[in-house]
Amino acid sequence: PPPPTPPPPTPPPPAPPPPAVPTPSGSPSPSPPAPLLPSRPPFSPLPEGIVVEEVPVIKFTIVVTISAEVNGIDVTELEASFRSAQQCFEPECGLTVTLQPVEQSAARRALQTAETTAFSTASVFKDGNTLSAVRNANYVFAGKSAAQAGDILNQPVSKVDPDVNEREDTEPRAVAPPPPSAPPTPPPPSS
């Protein structure tokens, strides 16, 4: 008789699903949004005397729709363009740009026109010297046409949300403590 045939190999177990990413509210989301710029904390080693404190900030978020796929957008270049448009410069103002693909309808997919929503949030010190300049720049930008915004951002912008999301918040920032007060000066020597 012929030798018995070996049993078929056992297929490997299915791979576990990717871990859920916690959202700020703590509930898991199925996947992170498309490329994010690194958030501020955790901070790299801080110089002597610099501490991390929660500071009051005002956040201004502007939203544009770009006629391009997420992967086709240079986030570093886009951040630099938003930084200038929003007058948001370190150390007074921190900028975060988030990109998310726009859900496509069947008609849009057929036309092969991908779109990406870009959220740019400028966080400026509430009591900082640049608050009014940042506020003004954000509202001016939100009033631009898609073509004007596209020229500023160097991207094919199809829509500019005319509403600026302005809100108070706190966030960790590396700050230098105030300088120590000078010791009292001794009285002048009597002659």
Tab-separated table of C-alpha atoms in Angstrom, residues 13-185:
chain	number	residue	atom	x	y	z
A	13	PRO	CA	-3.377	32.016	13.715
A	14	PRO	CA	-4.710	35.357	12.406
A	15	ALA	CA	-2.667	38.414	13.371
A	16	PRO	CA	-4.143	40.409	16.244
A	17	PRO	CA	-5.826	43.674	15.217
A	18	PRO	CA	-3.700	46.796	15.565
A	19	PRO	CA	-4.037	48.406	18.983
A	20	ALA	CA	-6.676	51.123	19.279
A	21	VAL	CA	-5.344	54.635	19.682
A	22	PRO	CA	-6.800	56.413	22.706
A	23	THR	CA	-8.439	59.733	21.929
A	24	PRO	CA	-8.254	62.727	24.280
A	25	SER	CA	-11.564	61.607	25.808
A	26	GLY	CA	-10.012	58.211	26.561
A	27	SER	CA	-12.249	56.179	24.242
A	28	PRO	CA	-10.334	54.149	21.662
A	29	SER	CA	-10.502	55.124	18.025
A	30	PRO	CA	-9.952	52.523	15.331
A	31	SER	CA	-6.964	54.263	13.775
A	32	PRO	CA	-5.046	57.485	14.101
A	33	PRO	CA	-5.689	60.295	11.631
A	34	ALA	CA	-3.276	60.635	8.749
A	35	PRO	CA	0.189	62.121	9.356
A	36	LEU	CA	0.380	64.246	12.446
A	37	LEU	CA	3.152	66.543	13.406
A	38	PRO	CA	4.687	65.544	16.705
A	39	SER	CA	2.897	66.996	19.669
A	40	ARG	CA	4.843	69.131	22.124
A	41	PRO	CA	5.223	66.825	25.120
A	42	PRO	CA	7.101	64.731	25.939
A	43	PHE	CA	9.898	67.236	25.979
A	44	SER	CA	13.467	66.295	25.207
A	45	PRO	CA	15.876	66.780	28.093
A	46	LEU	CA	15.437	70.316	29.368
A	47	PRO	CA	18.276	72.723	30.122
A	48	GLU	CA	19.031	73.497	33.751
A	49	GLY	CA	16.334	75.686	35.311
A	50	ILE	CA	13.713	75.113	32.582
A	51	VAL	CA	10.489	73.516	33.822
A	52	VAL	CA	7.278	72.237	32.212
A	53	GLU	CA	4.149	74.046	33.375
A	54	GLU	CA	0.493	74.080	32.322
A	55	VAL	CA	-0.032	77.541	30.883
A	56	PRO	CA	-3.221	79.265	29.692
A	57	VAL	CA	-3.428	79.514	25.894
A	58	ILE	CA	-5.920	80.582	23.263
A	59	LYS	CA	-6.203	78.107	20.382
A	60	PHE	CA	-7.250	79.158	16.891
A	61	THR	CA	-8.094	76.371	14.441
A	62	ILE	CA	-8.595	77.028	10.755
A	63	VAL	CA	-9.747	74.347	8.320
A	64	VAL	CA	-9.124	74.051	4.600
A	65	THR	CA	-9.876	71.328	2.071
A	66	ILE	CA	-7.011	70.499	-0.270
A	67	SER	CA	-7.576	68.741	-3.612
A	68	ALA	CA	-4.832	66.174	-3.084
A	69	GLU	CA	-4.282	62.850	-1.374
A	70	VAL	CA	-2.846	62.892	2.146
A	71	ASN	CA	0.307	61.094	0.971
A	72	GLY	CA	0.873	63.740	-1.722
A	73	ILE	CA	1.128	66.621	0.772
A	74	ASP	CA	4.461	67.727	2.217
A	75	VAL	CA	3.439	68.292	5.839
A	76	THR	CA	6.624	70.208	6.734
A	77	GLU	CA	6.085	72.659	3.870
A	78	LEU	CA	2.375	72.970	4.700
A	79	GLU	CA	3.153	73.650	8.380
A	80	ALA	CA	5.612	76.408	7.406
A	81	SER	CA	2.948	77.997	5.179
A	82	PHE	CA	0.302	77.828	7.929
A	83	ARG	CA	2.810	79.181	10.484
A	84	SER	CA	3.336	82.277	8.334
A	85	ALA	CA	-0.384	82.660	7.477
A	86	GLN	CA	-1.376	82.366	11.147
A	87	GLN	CA	1.534	84.503	12.427
A	88	CYS	CA	2.362	81.650	14.813
A	89	PHE	CA	6.045	81.639	15.729
A	90	GLU	CA	7.911	79.895	18.553
A	91	PRO	CA	8.268	80.353	21.463
A	92	GLU	CA	5.099	82.488	21.901
A	93	CYS	CA	2.951	80.288	19.648
A	94	GLY	CA	2.903	76.561	18.916
A	95	LEU	CA	1.388	75.126	15.723
A	96	THR	CA	-0.133	71.715	15.048
A	97	VAL	CA	-1.255	70.617	11.579
A	98	THR	CA	-3.443	67.519	11.211
A	99	LEU	CA	-4.407	65.972	7.872
A	100	GLN	CA	-7.400	63.708	7.301
A	101	PRO	CA	-8.584	62.191	4.028
A	102	VAL	CA	-12.072	63.336	3.016
A	103	GLU	CA	-14.596	60.509	2.692
A	104	GLN	CA	-15.130	60.060	-1.041
A	105	SER	CA	-18.459	59.540	-2.748
A	106	ALA	CA	-18.652	56.988	-5.580
A	107	ALA	CA	-18.828	59.860	-8.083
A	108	ARG	CA	-15.658	61.482	-6.692
A	109	ARG	CA	-13.832	58.139	-6.710
A	110	ALA	CA	-14.837	57.685	-10.362
A	111	LEU	CA	-13.375	61.119	-11.144
A	112	GLN	CA	-10.264	60.208	-9.108
A	113	THR	CA	-10.323	63.489	-7.189
A	114	ALA	CA	-9.035	62.861	-3.703
A	115	GLU	CA	-9.379	65.541	-1.064
A	116	THR	CA	-7.724	66.085	2.292
A	117	THR	CA	-8.907	68.239	5.153
A	118	ALA	CA	-6.133	70.179	6.873
A	119	PHE	CA	-6.693	71.429	10.437
A	120	SER	CA	-4.132	73.991	11.595
A	121	THR	CA	-4.225	74.981	15.259
A	122	ALA	CA	-2.202	77.893	16.591
A	123	SER	CA	-1.787	77.858	20.410
A	124	VAL	CA	-0.696	81.235	21.689
A	125	PHE	CA	-0.003	82.309	25.273
A	126	LYS	CA	-3.188	83.901	26.625
A	127	ASP	CA	-1.255	86.796	28.112
A	128	GLY	CA	1.376	86.874	25.373
A	129	ASN	CA	2.411	89.839	23.277
A	130	THR	CA	1.426	88.132	20.015
A	131	LEU	CA	-2.182	87.166	20.860
A	132	SER	CA	-3.820	89.984	18.896
A	133	ALA	CA	-1.590	89.434	15.834
A	134	VAL	CA	-2.337	85.680	15.822
A	135	ARG	CA	-6.085	86.270	16.315
A	136	ASN	CA	-6.186	88.828	13.497
A	137	ALA	CA	-4.161	86.633	11.105
A	138	ASN	CA	-6.484	83.655	11.661
A	139	TYR	CA	-9.664	85.623	10.961
A	140	VAL	CA	-8.085	87.283	7.911
A	141	PHE	CA	-7.035	83.860	6.557
A	142	ALA	CA	-10.513	82.371	7.125
A	143	GLY	CA	-11.933	85.195	4.986
A	144	LYS	CA	-9.755	84.287	2.007
A	145	SER	CA	-11.082	82.616	-1.138
A	146	ALA	CA	-9.936	79.075	-1.945
A	147	ALA	CA	-7.646	80.462	-4.679
A	148	GLN	CA	-6.069	83.014	-2.302
A	149	ALA	CA	-5.578	80.362	0.410
A	150	GLY	CA	-4.084	78.023	-2.197
A	151	ASP	CA	-1.547	80.676	-3.189
A	152	ILE	CA	-0.607	81.235	0.468
A	153	LEU	CA	-0.337	77.518	1.298
A	154	ASN	CA	1.129	76.510	-2.082
A	155	GLN	CA	-1.566	73.804	-2.310
A	156	PRO	CA	-4.647	73.250	-4.510
A	157	VAL	CA	-7.196	74.486	-1.934
A	158	SER	CA	-10.823	73.800	-2.883
A	159	LYS	CA	-12.496	75.204	0.243
A	160	VAL	CA	-11.730	77.469	3.197
A	161	ASP	CA	-13.961	77.137	6.262
A	162	PRO	CA	-14.970	80.740	7.062
A	163	ASP	CA	-15.329	79.935	10.777
A	164	VAL	CA	-12.322	80.096	13.084
A	165	ASN	CA	-12.583	77.823	16.118
A	166	GLU	CA	-11.269	80.029	18.946
A	167	ARG	CA	-11.115	78.535	22.441
A	168	GLU	CA	-9.312	78.891	25.747
A	169	ASP	CA	-7.273	75.937	26.974
A	170	THR	CA	-4.144	75.040	28.890
A	171	GLU	CA	-1.183	73.088	27.630
A	172	PRO	CA	2.230	72.069	28.884
A	173	ARG	CA	5.044	74.374	27.850
A	174	ALA	CA	8.704	74.443	28.758
A	175	VAL	CA	9.229	77.748	30.522
A	176	ALA	CA	12.084	79.430	32.314
A	177	PRO	CA	11.305	80.447	35.869
A	178	PRO	CA	11.392	84.184	36.525
A	179	PRO	CA	14.871	85.449	37.312
A	180	PRO	CA	15.638	85.576	41.018
A	181	SER	CA	15.165	88.987	42.531
A	182	ALA	CA	18.419	90.843	43.034
A	183	PRO	CA	19.717	90.848	46.575
A	184	PRO	CA	19.273	94.174	48.325
A	185	THR	CA	22.117	96.539	47.668
